[in-house]
Each structure stands twice: as C-alpha cells, then as structure tokens.
Coordinates of C-alpha atoms in Angstrom, one line a residue:
M1 CA -37.5 -135.8 -122.4
V2 CA -35.6 -137.7 -125.0
G3 CA -33.4 -135.9 -127.3
R4 CA -34.6 -134.5 -130.6
S5 CA -32.2 -136.4 -133.1
Q6 CA -33.4 -139.7 -130.9
S7 CA -37.3 -138.6 -131.5
L8 CA -36.8 -138.1 -135.2
E9 CA -35.3 -141.2 -135.9
A10 CA -38.2 -143.0 -134.0
I11 CA -40.7 -141.2 -135.4
A12 CA -39.8 -140.4 -139.2
G13 CA -41.5 -143.1 -141.8
S14 CA -42.9 -144.9 -138.9
H15 CA -46.3 -145.7 -137.9
F16 CA -48.3 -145.1 -134.8
E17 CA -52.1 -145.3 -133.9
V18 CA -51.9 -141.5 -132.6
V19 CA -50.6 -138.4 -134.4
V20 CA -50.7 -135.2 -132.1
I21 CA -50.0 -132.1 -133.8
G22 CA -49.5 -129.2 -131.5
G23 CA -47.5 -129.3 -128.4
G24 CA -49.1 -126.9 -126.3
I25 CA -50.8 -128.1 -123.2
T26 CA -54.0 -129.9 -124.8
G27 CA -52.0 -131.2 -127.1
A28 CA -49.7 -133.0 -124.3
G29 CA -52.4 -133.5 -122.9
V30 CA -53.9 -136.1 -125.6
A31 CA -50.5 -137.3 -126.0
L32 CA -50.7 -138.7 -122.2
D33 CA -54.2 -139.5 -122.4
A34 CA -53.9 -141.9 -125.6
A35 CA -50.2 -142.9 -124.5
S36 CA -51.5 -143.9 -121.0
R37 CA -54.5 -146.1 -122.5
G38 CA -52.0 -148.0 -124.6
Y39 CA -51.9 -146.3 -128.1
S40 CA -48.6 -145.8 -129.9
V41 CA -48.1 -141.7 -130.1
A42 CA -46.5 -139.4 -131.8
L43 CA -46.4 -135.6 -131.0
L44 CA -45.1 -132.8 -133.4
E45 CA -44.6 -129.4 -132.9
G46 CA -43.6 -126.8 -135.2
R47 CA -41.1 -124.6 -133.6
D48 CA -41.4 -125.1 -129.4
Y49 CA -43.6 -126.5 -127.1
A50 CA -45.6 -124.0 -125.1
I51 CA -44.8 -121.4 -127.5
G52 CA -48.2 -120.3 -128.2
T53 CA -51.0 -119.7 -125.7
S54 CA -49.6 -122.2 -123.5
S55 CA -46.9 -120.2 -122.2
R56 CA -48.7 -116.8 -122.3
S57 CA -51.7 -117.0 -119.8
S58 CA -52.3 -115.4 -116.6
K59 CA -50.8 -118.8 -114.7
M60 CA -53.6 -119.4 -112.8
V61 CA -55.7 -122.6 -112.6
H62 CA -59.2 -121.7 -111.7
G63 CA -62.9 -121.7 -112.4
G64 CA -63.4 -118.5 -113.7
L65 CA -65.4 -116.7 -111.2
R66 CA -66.6 -114.2 -113.7
Y67 CA -68.1 -116.9 -116.3
L68 CA -70.7 -117.3 -113.3
E69 CA -72.1 -113.6 -114.7
N70 CA -72.7 -115.2 -117.8
F71 CA -74.5 -118.4 -116.3
D72 CA -71.4 -120.6 -117.4
V73 CA -72.3 -123.1 -114.2
G74 CA -71.3 -126.4 -116.2
L75 CA -67.6 -124.7 -117.5
V76 CA -67.0 -123.4 -113.7
R77 CA -68.0 -126.6 -111.8
E78 CA -65.9 -128.3 -114.6
A79 CA -62.6 -126.3 -114.2
L80 CA -63.2 -126.1 -110.3
L81 CA -62.9 -130.0 -110.0
E82 CA -60.1 -129.8 -112.8
R83 CA -58.4 -127.4 -110.3
Q84 CA -58.8 -129.6 -107.2
L85 CA -57.8 -132.7 -109.2
L86 CA -54.1 -131.0 -110.5
V87 CA -53.2 -129.7 -107.5
E88 CA -53.2 -133.3 -106.5
L89 CA -51.6 -134.4 -109.0
A90 CA -48.8 -131.8 -109.5
P91 CA -48.5 -130.0 -106.3
H92 CA -44.9 -129.2 -107.1
L93 CA -45.8 -127.4 -109.7
V94 CA -49.9 -126.1 -108.9
Y95 CA -50.6 -124.1 -106.0
P96 CA -53.6 -122.4 -104.0
T97 CA -53.3 -118.5 -103.3
P98 CA -55.5 -116.3 -101.0
F99 CA -56.9 -113.6 -103.5
L100 CA -59.0 -110.9 -102.2
V101 CA -61.5 -108.7 -103.1
P102 CA -61.2 -105.5 -101.2
G103 CA -63.4 -102.3 -100.2
F104 CA -61.6 -98.9 -99.2
G105 CA -62.9 -96.4 -97.1
E106 CA -66.5 -96.6 -96.2
E107 CA -66.9 -98.5 -99.2
K108 CA -68.0 -102.6 -98.6
P109 CA -66.4 -105.2 -101.0
D110 CA -68.9 -105.5 -103.9
R111 CA -72.0 -107.6 -102.7
K112 CA -72.2 -108.9 -106.4
V113 CA -68.6 -110.6 -105.9
G114 CA -69.5 -111.5 -103.0
L115 CA -72.7 -113.5 -104.1
G116 CA -70.7 -114.7 -106.9
L117 CA -68.4 -116.3 -104.5
G118 CA -71.0 -118.1 -102.5
A119 CA -72.2 -119.6 -105.6
Y120 CA -68.2 -120.6 -106.6
D121 CA -68.0 -121.9 -103.0
V122 CA -70.5 -124.2 -103.6
L123 CA -70.0 -125.3 -107.1
A124 CA -66.2 -126.3 -105.6
G125 CA -67.5 -128.1 -102.4
A126 CA -65.7 -125.5 -100.4
T127 CA -65.3 -126.5 -96.6
S128 CA -66.7 -124.1 -93.8
G129 CA -63.4 -122.8 -92.0
R130 CA -61.6 -126.4 -92.1
N131 CA -58.0 -125.6 -90.7
R132 CA -58.7 -122.1 -91.2
R133 CA -56.7 -120.8 -89.1
E134 CA -54.1 -123.4 -88.7
R135 CA -53.2 -123.3 -92.7
R136 CA -50.4 -122.6 -93.4
W137 CA -49.4 -119.8 -96.2
R138 CA -47.5 -121.1 -98.9
R139 CA -46.0 -119.7 -101.9
R140 CA -44.7 -123.6 -102.6
P141 CA -46.9 -126.6 -102.6
A142 CA -44.0 -128.8 -101.4
E143 CA -44.5 -127.2 -98.2
A144 CA -48.0 -129.2 -97.5
E145 CA -48.1 -131.9 -95.2
E146 CA -51.8 -132.6 -96.4
S147 CA -53.8 -132.4 -99.8
W148 CA -55.5 -129.1 -100.1
S149 CA -59.4 -128.5 -100.3
P150 CA -60.8 -124.8 -100.4
D151 CA -62.1 -123.2 -97.6
R152 CA -65.2 -121.0 -98.1
H153 CA -64.8 -117.2 -98.8
R154 CA -65.1 -115.2 -96.0
T155 CA -64.5 -111.6 -95.1
I156 CA -61.5 -110.4 -93.5
D157 CA -61.2 -107.0 -91.6
R158 CA -58.6 -104.3 -92.4
E159 CA -55.5 -105.8 -90.2
E160 CA -55.8 -109.3 -91.7
L161 CA -56.2 -107.7 -94.9
L162 CA -52.8 -105.7 -94.4
E163 CA -51.0 -108.5 -93.2
L164 CA -51.6 -110.6 -96.6
V165 CA -50.7 -107.0 -99.0
P166 CA -49.4 -104.3 -96.7
A167 CA -49.1 -102.1 -100.0
L168 CA -53.0 -101.2 -99.8
E169 CA -52.4 -99.5 -96.6
T170 CA -52.6 -96.0 -98.2
R171 CA -55.7 -97.2 -99.7
D172 CA -57.3 -97.0 -96.1
P173 CA -59.0 -100.7 -96.6
E174 CA -61.9 -101.4 -94.4
S175 CA -62.2 -104.7 -95.3
A176 CA -61.8 -107.5 -98.0
Y177 CA -63.6 -110.9 -99.3
L178 CA -61.1 -113.7 -99.1
F179 CA -61.1 -116.8 -101.3
Y180 CA -58.9 -119.2 -103.0
D181 CA -57.9 -120.2 -106.4
C182 CA -54.8 -121.5 -107.8
Q183 CA -51.4 -121.0 -109.9
T184 CA -48.8 -122.3 -111.3
D185 CA -46.0 -122.2 -114.1
D186 CA -47.9 -122.8 -117.4
A187 CA -45.2 -123.5 -119.6
R188 CA -43.2 -126.2 -117.2
L189 CA -46.9 -127.4 -116.7
V190 CA -46.9 -128.6 -120.4
L191 CA -43.2 -130.2 -120.1
T192 CA -44.1 -132.0 -117.4
V193 CA -47.2 -133.8 -118.9
L194 CA -45.1 -134.1 -122.1
G195 CA -42.6 -136.0 -119.9
E196 CA -45.1 -138.2 -118.4
A197 CA -46.4 -139.0 -122.1
E198 CA -43.5 -140.1 -122.8
R199 CA -43.0 -142.3 -120.1
F200 CA -45.9 -143.9 -121.2
G201 CA -44.3 -144.3 -124.4
A202 CA -44.9 -141.3 -126.9
V203 CA -42.5 -139.6 -128.7
C204 CA -42.3 -136.4 -129.0
L205 CA -40.4 -133.8 -131.4
N206 CA -40.2 -129.9 -131.7
G207 CA -39.0 -128.5 -134.7
A208 CA -41.7 -130.2 -136.5
N209 CA -43.6 -128.3 -139.0
V210 CA -46.6 -129.7 -140.3
T211 CA -47.1 -128.9 -144.0
R212 CA -49.8 -131.6 -145.0
V213 CA -52.3 -133.6 -143.6
L214 CA -52.9 -136.6 -146.5
E215 CA -55.2 -138.9 -147.3
K216 CA -55.6 -142.5 -148.2
S217 CA -59.2 -144.1 -149.6
G218 CA -60.4 -140.7 -148.1
K219 CA -59.1 -140.8 -144.6
A220 CA -56.9 -138.6 -143.3
R221 CA -53.7 -141.1 -142.6
Q222 CA -49.9 -139.4 -143.2
V223 CA -48.7 -135.8 -141.7
E224 CA -46.2 -134.4 -143.8
F225 CA -43.8 -132.1 -142.0
T226 CA -40.7 -130.2 -142.3
E227 CA -37.9 -130.4 -139.9
I228 CA -36.6 -127.2 -139.0
A229 CA -32.7 -128.4 -138.3
S230 CA -32.2 -130.1 -141.7
G231 CA -35.1 -128.6 -144.1
E232 CA -35.4 -132.4 -144.9
T233 CA -39.6 -133.4 -145.3
V234 CA -40.4 -136.2 -142.8
V235 CA -44.0 -138.3 -143.7
V236 CA -45.4 -140.1 -140.7
E237 CA -47.9 -142.6 -141.2
A238 CA -51.2 -142.7 -138.2
D239 CA -54.6 -144.1 -137.7
N240 CA -56.1 -141.2 -135.9
I241 CA -54.6 -137.8 -136.6
V242 CA -55.4 -135.3 -133.8
N243 CA -55.2 -131.4 -134.3
A244 CA -54.8 -129.4 -131.1
T245 CA -52.8 -126.6 -132.4
G246 CA -55.2 -123.9 -130.4
V247 CA -55.0 -120.6 -132.4
W248 CA -53.9 -122.3 -135.3
A249 CA -56.8 -125.0 -135.5
D250 CA -58.5 -123.7 -138.5
Q251 CA -55.4 -124.0 -140.7
I252 CA -54.6 -127.5 -140.7
R253 CA -56.8 -129.0 -143.0
P254 CA -56.6 -132.1 -144.7
G255 CA -57.8 -132.3 -148.5
E256 CA -60.7 -130.8 -149.4
I257 CA -63.3 -130.0 -146.6
E258 CA -66.6 -131.1 -147.4
R259 CA -68.5 -129.2 -145.0
E260 CA -66.7 -125.9 -143.6
E261 CA -68.5 -126.9 -139.8
D262 CA -65.8 -129.7 -139.7
I263 CA -63.3 -127.3 -138.9
P264 CA -63.4 -124.3 -136.3
K265 CA -63.2 -120.8 -137.3
I266 CA -60.9 -119.2 -134.5
A267 CA -61.7 -115.7 -133.1
P268 CA -58.4 -114.6 -131.8
S269 CA -58.7 -112.9 -128.4
R270 CA -55.4 -110.8 -126.9
G271 CA -54.7 -111.1 -123.5
A272 CA -51.6 -108.5 -122.4
H273 CA -49.9 -108.6 -119.0
L274 CA -47.3 -106.8 -117.4
L275 CA -44.6 -108.0 -114.7
F276 CA -43.3 -105.4 -111.9
S277 CA -40.3 -105.7 -109.0
A278 CA -41.6 -106.4 -105.7
D279 CA -40.1 -103.4 -104.2
D280 CA -42.4 -100.9 -106.7
V281 CA -45.5 -103.4 -106.3
D282 CA -45.5 -105.7 -103.3
M283 CA -48.3 -108.1 -103.7
G284 CA -47.1 -110.1 -99.9
R285 CA -48.5 -112.8 -100.1
A286 CA -52.1 -112.9 -101.6
A287 CA -53.9 -111.8 -105.0
C288 CA -55.9 -108.8 -105.7
I289 CA -59.0 -108.5 -108.0
V290 CA -58.8 -104.9 -109.2
P291 CA -61.5 -103.3 -110.9
A292 CA -60.7 -101.8 -114.4
G293 CA -63.4 -99.8 -115.6
E294 CA -67.2 -100.8 -116.8
G295 CA -67.2 -103.7 -114.6
R296 CA -63.9 -105.7 -116.3
R297 CA -61.7 -106.8 -113.8
I298 CA -57.7 -107.5 -113.8
F299 CA -55.8 -109.5 -111.5
A300 CA -52.5 -108.6 -109.8
L301 CA -50.7 -112.1 -108.2
P302 CA -47.0 -113.0 -107.0
W303 CA -45.5 -114.9 -109.2
Y304 CA -41.7 -116.1 -109.2
G305 CA -41.2 -113.2 -107.0
R306 CA -42.5 -110.2 -109.1
T307 CA -46.0 -109.3 -109.3
L308 CA -48.1 -110.2 -112.4
V309 CA -51.1 -107.7 -113.9
G310 CA -53.3 -108.8 -116.4
T311 CA -55.2 -109.5 -118.5
T312 CA -56.8 -107.9 -121.0
D313 CA -59.5 -109.6 -123.3
V314 CA -59.5 -107.8 -126.6
D315 CA -60.4 -108.9 -130.4
H316 CA -56.9 -109.9 -132.4
D317 CA -56.9 -108.8 -135.9
G318 CA -52.8 -109.1 -136.5
G319 CA -50.7 -112.0 -136.7
I320 CA -50.2 -114.7 -134.1
E321 CA -46.7 -116.1 -134.6
E322 CA -45.5 -113.0 -132.8
V323 CA -47.9 -111.5 -130.0
A324 CA -47.4 -108.5 -128.4
A325 CA -49.3 -106.3 -125.6
T326 CA -50.4 -103.1 -127.5
E327 CA -49.8 -99.6 -126.1
D328 CA -53.2 -99.3 -125.4
D329 CA -53.4 -102.4 -123.2
I330 CA -50.3 -101.4 -121.3
E331 CA -52.1 -98.4 -120.8
Y332 CA -55.2 -100.1 -119.5
L333 CA -53.4 -102.5 -116.9
M334 CA -51.2 -99.4 -115.8
N335 CA -54.4 -97.1 -115.2
A336 CA -56.3 -99.6 -113.6
L337 CA -53.1 -100.7 -111.3
N338 CA -52.2 -97.4 -110.3
E339 CA -55.6 -96.4 -109.3
F340 CA -55.9 -99.6 -107.6
M341 CA -52.7 -99.1 -105.6
D342 CA -52.2 -95.5 -105.2
L343 CA -49.4 -95.6 -107.4
S344 CA -47.7 -93.5 -109.8
L345 CA -45.7 -96.3 -112.1
T346 CA -44.8 -95.6 -115.4
D347 CA -43.3 -97.7 -118.5
S348 CA -39.6 -97.6 -117.0
D349 CA -41.2 -99.5 -113.8
I350 CA -42.3 -102.6 -116.4
V351 CA -39.3 -105.3 -116.2
G352 CA -41.6 -107.4 -118.8
A353 CA -44.3 -108.3 -120.6
F354 CA -46.2 -111.0 -122.6
A355 CA -49.3 -111.2 -124.5
G356 CA -51.0 -114.5 -126.0
V357 CA -54.0 -115.0 -128.2
R358 CA -56.6 -117.1 -126.8
P359 CA -58.3 -119.9 -129.7
L360 CA -61.8 -118.7 -129.0
I361 CA -64.3 -120.3 -131.2
S362 CA -66.6 -117.9 -133.2
T363 CA -70.4 -118.4 -133.6
G364 CA -71.3 -115.8 -135.2
D365 CA -72.3 -113.8 -132.2
P366 CA -71.5 -110.2 -132.2
R367 CA -70.7 -109.6 -128.6
K368 CA -66.8 -108.8 -127.8
S369 CA -64.8 -111.7 -126.7
V370 CA -64.8 -110.6 -123.3
D371 CA -68.1 -111.8 -123.1
I372 CA -67.7 -115.5 -125.0
S373 CA -67.3 -118.6 -123.1
R374 CA -64.0 -120.9 -122.8
Q375 CA -66.1 -124.3 -123.8
A376 CA -63.6 -126.4 -125.7
E377 CA -65.2 -128.1 -129.4
L378 CA -64.3 -131.1 -130.7
Y379 CA -64.7 -131.4 -134.4
E380 CA -64.4 -134.1 -136.7
T381 CA -64.2 -133.9 -140.8
S382 CA -65.4 -136.6 -143.0
S383 CA -61.8 -138.3 -143.2
G384 CA -61.5 -138.4 -139.6
M385 CA -59.1 -135.8 -138.5
L386 CA -60.2 -134.7 -135.0
T387 CA -59.9 -131.2 -133.9
I388 CA -59.7 -130.1 -130.4
T389 CA -59.5 -126.6 -129.3
G390 CA -61.3 -123.7 -127.3
G391 CA -61.0 -124.5 -123.4
K392 CA -58.0 -123.2 -121.4
L393 CA -55.4 -124.0 -119.4
T394 CA -57.5 -125.6 -116.1
T395 CA -59.6 -128.0 -118.2
W396 CA -56.5 -129.1 -120.3
R397 CA -57.1 -132.9 -118.9
R398 CA -60.9 -133.0 -119.6
M399 CA -60.1 -132.0 -123.5
A400 CA -57.8 -134.4 -123.9
K401 CA -59.9 -137.0 -122.6
Q402 CA -62.7 -136.2 -124.6
T403 CA -60.1 -136.1 -127.8
V404 CA -59.2 -139.9 -126.9
D405 CA -62.9 -141.1 -126.0
R406 CA -64.0 -140.3 -129.2
I407 CA -60.7 -142.2 -130.9
V408 CA -61.3 -145.5 -128.7
E409 CA -65.1 -145.0 -129.8
R410 CA -64.3 -144.9 -133.2
A411 CA -61.9 -147.9 -132.8
G412 CA -64.6 -150.2 -130.8
R413 CA -61.9 -150.6 -128.3
E414 CA -62.3 -150.8 -124.7
A415 CA -59.8 -148.1 -123.0
R416 CA -60.4 -146.4 -119.5
C417 CA -59.3 -142.6 -119.3
Q418 CA -56.3 -143.0 -116.5
T419 CA -55.3 -139.4 -116.5
A420 CA -57.5 -138.5 -113.1
E421 CA -54.9 -140.9 -111.6
I422 CA -51.4 -140.1 -112.9
P423 CA -49.1 -138.1 -111.0
L424 CA -47.3 -135.1 -113.1
G425 CA -43.9 -135.4 -111.5
M426 CA -42.9 -135.8 -108.3
E427 CA -42.7 -133.4 -105.5
I428 CA -40.2 -132.8 -103.2
D429 CA -39.5 -130.5 -100.4
P430 CA -36.4 -128.2 -100.7
A431 CA -35.2 -129.2 -97.6
E432 CA -34.1 -132.4 -99.2
L433 CA -31.8 -130.7 -101.5
S434 CA -28.3 -129.7 -100.6
A435 CA -27.0 -126.5 -102.2
P436 CA -24.0 -126.6 -103.8
E437 CA -21.5 -123.7 -103.3
G438 CA -22.7 -120.3 -104.1
V439 CA -26.6 -121.9 -104.6
S440 CA -28.9 -119.8 -102.1
K441 CA -32.0 -121.2 -100.6
E442 CA -34.3 -119.3 -103.1
S443 CA -32.7 -121.4 -105.8
L444 CA -33.2 -124.5 -103.9
A445 CA -37.3 -123.8 -103.6
Q446 CA -37.5 -122.3 -107.3
L447 CA -35.7 -125.8 -108.6
A448 CA -38.2 -127.9 -106.4
F449 CA -41.2 -125.9 -107.2
R450 CA -40.2 -125.8 -110.9
Y451 CA -38.6 -129.2 -111.5
G452 CA -39.8 -131.5 -108.7
H453 CA -37.7 -134.5 -107.6
A454 CA -36.1 -134.1 -111.2
A455 CA -34.3 -131.0 -109.3
R456 CA -31.8 -133.2 -108.0
G457 CA -30.4 -133.4 -111.7
V458 CA -30.0 -129.5 -112.2
I459 CA -28.0 -130.0 -108.7
R460 CA -26.0 -132.5 -109.7
I461 CA -24.8 -130.1 -112.6
A462 CA -24.1 -127.5 -110.2
E463 CA -22.1 -129.0 -108.3
S464 CA -20.0 -130.8 -111.2
D465 CA -19.0 -127.6 -112.9
P466 CA -18.9 -124.4 -110.6
E467 CA -19.8 -122.1 -113.6
M468 CA -23.2 -123.9 -113.5
A469 CA -23.8 -122.9 -110.4
R470 CA -23.7 -119.2 -111.7
P471 CA -27.2 -117.1 -112.4
I472 CA -28.3 -116.7 -115.6
V473 CA -28.9 -113.7 -114.7
D474 CA -27.9 -111.9 -111.6
G475 CA -29.9 -111.4 -108.3
M476 CA -32.2 -113.9 -110.0
P477 CA -32.7 -117.7 -108.7
D478 CA -32.0 -119.4 -112.3
L479 CA -29.0 -121.2 -112.6
M480 CA -27.0 -122.0 -116.1
A481 CA -27.6 -125.9 -115.0
E482 CA -31.2 -125.3 -115.7
A483 CA -29.7 -124.4 -119.5
R484 CA -27.6 -127.5 -119.4
I485 CA -30.9 -129.2 -118.8
A486 CA -33.3 -127.6 -121.1
I487 CA -30.6 -128.6 -124.2
E488 CA -30.1 -132.5 -123.3
F489 CA -33.5 -133.3 -121.9
E490 CA -36.2 -130.8 -122.9
Q491 CA -35.6 -130.0 -126.8
A492 CA -34.3 -126.3 -126.3
R493 CA -32.9 -125.1 -129.6
S494 CA -32.5 -121.5 -129.1
L495 CA -31.8 -118.8 -126.5
A496 CA -35.7 -118.1 -126.8
D497 CA -36.7 -121.6 -125.6
V498 CA -34.7 -121.0 -122.5
L499 CA -35.5 -117.8 -121.6
L500 CA -39.0 -117.8 -122.4
R501 CA -40.7 -121.8 -121.5
R502 CA -37.8 -123.2 -119.9
T503 CA -36.7 -120.8 -117.3
R504 CA -39.2 -117.9 -117.6
L505 CA -36.5 -115.2 -117.1
G506 CA -37.5 -113.8 -120.5
L507 CA -40.7 -112.4 -118.5
T508 CA -39.6 -111.5 -115.0
A509 CA -36.3 -110.2 -116.1
A510 CA -36.5 -109.0 -119.8
S511 CA -35.2 -105.4 -118.8
S512 CA -32.1 -107.0 -117.9
L513 CA -31.9 -109.6 -120.9
A514 CA -32.4 -106.5 -123.6
T515 CA -28.8 -106.7 -124.9
A516 CA -26.0 -108.7 -126.4
D517 CA -23.8 -108.6 -123.4
S518 CA -26.4 -109.2 -121.3
V519 CA -27.3 -113.3 -122.6
E520 CA -23.6 -113.7 -124.0
P521 CA -22.8 -116.1 -121.2
L522 CA -25.7 -117.8 -121.8
A523 CA -25.2 -118.1 -125.2
A524 CA -21.8 -119.6 -124.6
V525 CA -23.1 -122.6 -122.2
M526 CA -25.8 -123.0 -125.1
A527 CA -23.2 -122.9 -127.9
H528 CA -21.3 -125.8 -126.1
G529 CA -24.1 -128.0 -125.5
L530 CA -25.5 -127.5 -129.4
G531 CA -22.1 -127.1 -131.1
W532 CA -22.9 -123.4 -132.3
G533 CA -20.1 -121.9 -133.7
D534 CA -19.0 -118.2 -133.6
I535 CA -21.3 -117.1 -136.1
E536 CA -24.1 -118.9 -135.4
K537 CA -23.8 -118.0 -131.6
K538 CA -24.0 -114.6 -133.0
R539 CA -27.1 -115.2 -135.0
Q540 CA -29.0 -116.5 -132.1
I541 CA -28.1 -113.3 -129.5
D542 CA -29.3 -111.3 -132.7
D543 CA -33.0 -113.9 -132.9
W544 CA -33.3 -113.2 -129.2
L545 CA -32.9 -109.6 -129.4
G546 CA -35.5 -109.8 -132.0
T547 CA -38.1 -111.6 -130.5
V548 CA -37.0 -109.2 -127.3
K549 CA -38.7 -106.4 -130.0
A550 CA -41.0 -108.4 -131.8
E551 CA -43.2 -109.6 -128.7
G552 CA -42.7 -106.5 -126.7
L553 CA -41.0 -108.3 -123.5
N554 CA -39.4 -105.2 -122.4
P555 CA -41.4 -102.0 -122.7
A556 CA -39.3 -100.1 -120.4
G557 CA -36.4 -100.2 -123.6
S558 CA -38.7 -99.4 -125.7

C-alpha cells in the first residue's frame, strides 16, 4: 500500500466514481471489486483498517455448521463455496484445519452433529476420502502442492484422535467425528485485499473520520471527513457512496432519511475469545468443537502457536469503539474449556483476550442473537447511498459483488465481477526464504503465511539492520522489521496498529506487552520511522497501555 500522505494528496478535493466508507473486510472487498471493474475508487477508514469486527473474529473461514440447525441452508452453501474459493485465491492466508467432535468414555459423538455434518458435506461438495491417507497435515498452506478440497466427514478411532489432540487422553475419548473447515488471520486478509484494490487503482486512507455525507440535487454526492493527524476537514466528490462500516452502519446518514427502512438497524452481538499457551492447552494438529451448555458450542483452535477459545454470542448494549470480554464471558469460556479438557485453568493462565461486536441486523425478532442468521443486507436511500452490512468474514466477496452489481445496474454499464479470479497476494514456500542471522525457521514460516511473496521485503530490512532481525517480543517469531513494513507500506500510525492489526502480538502475547518497558523497543522503532519526539513516544506508549486496559487484552493482569 502507498503511504498516508500520498493517499491524502490523491483524495483531497478529488472526484471518484465510488467512495467507500469503512476499511474492514467488506469495505476492502467493495474497493477491490469496484476498482477491478474499472471504477475510480477511494476508501476512507476513520481509525485503522480492520479495527472493528474484521480483526476480532474467530479467525475461521467456514460454512457455519450451526446455521444448519436454523435451516439456513442457502447461507451455509454460499459460505462453503466462498471458503473453497478463498483457499484457492489466498492459499498463504486461508488454510484447512481438521475439526473434531469427540465422544468420551462409552459416549458416542453427538448423532445430531453427525447428521449435520452429512448435510455440510453435501453442501460443500466434499469428496469421499480423496487422498485421505496421503494428505499431509499442514499448519501453513504454502506446504501444499495441490489445490485443496474437503474430504467427507468420517468417524475416527481413539488412536487417531489422540494422535491429533494428545491433550484429550485424560478424558478417555472413544472416537470422534472429523471434518474440515478453514482458518485465517482476519486482519492480514483485510490488508491483503486492500493491497490488491490499490493494485487496480483504488486509493485507501486510514485516519479519515467521515463526519457528513452531503447531497447535491437530492443525491448523495460528497463525503466530508476529518484527517485525524492534522484535524483538517476534507471533502471528496463521488458518483456513488457506499457505507460499509459494519456495526457503525446505522450511524452514517445522508441528509434527511425519508424512510427509516432505508437504513439498517444494527443489533450488536458480542463475541469474546481467550488465548492460552500451547503448553497449557495443546490442541496439537486439530481444532475441537466444545460443548458449552444449553445446546451451545464453542471452538478451541490452534492459531499462531496459541490455543484460541471462543466465542460467546450475546447481546451487546455497551459502547462499540472499545469492546472487552466481560467477567461473565471469561467465566463462560473458561468453564466450558476446563470441563472439556479436564483442566483447572484460571485467569492467570490467559495470555490474551479480545472481543468484537458483530453487525447483526435487527428485525424485531425477540429471539436472542445466538439464533439470528448472518445474512447480508443491501440498503439504498432515496439519495442513492448504498449500505452493505450483516454477513460474515467468509462471505465478504459476495457482499462486495452484491453492492457493486447495484452500482453497475444503476449506471446501465457492462462490467462483470472479476474477484473470483483475482489472486489475493502471492504464495511462497518458506523454504525459498533465506534467514538473516538470528532469524528462526519459525519466523520464516510465519512471514510466508502472513505476507506471502512480500515476506522478501521484511527479510531485506532484517538483513540490512541486525536490530530489525530481533523479535518484537522475546520468544515470539514476529520481527522488528515488520514494524518498519507496517509504517512504510501499511499506514500504521500507533503501537496498537502494529501490535493488534499488522502483527497479532497484542492478542497472542498481551500478557508480555502490558508494561511501558515491554513496548519501549517497538516504540523506539516507530518513533524513528514516524518522527516522534520523546513526548509523543511517551503518549503513544500510554495510549497502548490504555488500550490494553479498555479492551481487556490482558485478563491475567487485571
């Protein structure tokens, strides 16, 4: 991506055919779709890319097995098709993971789940055991030599189950259903899509807080925003304005709304997650579906060398700028995990935590949010502004297509959607990367996963300066060179930008980043790159410590 100053210069006072408000996965997708169809596109993000729901998901690209219980067959089928496509388009970022549904003692795996998995297989077009024994288990998709398609689910015995997840041995497992879904790094997926949008000519700017959508002759034609760094008010002209702000979607309104149904009414739902060291909760090579009482289920997933546990799904009535897991959320997840794994974990064992708010659309249905479908909805005001919201991480491309299709239809143009054919980044085998002195093979594998072929740029920086080859956090594979990349090519402006959304250390190692001393080395690197003086550097460190507290990133230290 180009730097902020270049983007601001290109956007200020200019005219674009499409202006997208919101830099999460949906906004990024709309920018890519529109730009690849030949439209001139500007994208404005108020704070930082993926700062909302798009960096706070369960890190899964999946069909949504539980939606079958509500007979949302169309939604599941759509998501499974997108899952398959994303593995092909972004093989370095979206990778298959085996999931287990175990039974313990004399108890067999839940038969209802088995029936659901049968339907899941049919909807996914799963094959009957193709390459089942030959397929190599992999945590990084760059290891694959062929495109992936899911095997049908099957029942595995105790021996195979324990080979995948040895930590379950104390529960005396009898057998398990095994099926496949996919995982990703959600924030890096957003940045990758934005990078591809820029390759097609889109201009993207974060720190651009939209304050008004203005009308001309009754049509939404201007977007006014405040550039955060300078406080300057900037206006950009647009033929089409797309509101893709997710959980903030009902807060962007052009002039007077003639009909309230032209704007979505968001019913926020909070999803909380906990992270544990693999030494405490070792998921081995598979994820598990964990019973959580009252017919609910959560996931325990291997992710970035940690075990990720989530999610809750509860109505959220608090603020949506900074969202934290509540004490009840933490207790709910801990109790379910402890019972399932036969453990006695406490808050002190948590290495990181996060919560996000899903943009569910209120229909007046009195049911709880756990029973509400994630269907995407497209709204159009009388002034022509489009709002796309709802949906989920997996279906971002279809949401974007639906939105741009409407823009094309209104203009009477012929412009086919191409995003099903556009690679997202470029995969690279970690073996093709040569490690500078002091950089581990684990770091190379992570760089290949996170950046694909662009990992070479990180390595060049690490080679040119030994300080940049150091880890940001001792014992973790993330390199200081990644902070330089984040500043120069990904518009990172704060410690939180780097720790939460360029690397993911603010989640995976929050307990090691909860003091001023622990982030001083990173702050020094960013100060050099962004020209901070001592006062600004201290303010940035204080802001990070405030974020740790406000977002509940470190429950072990609270």
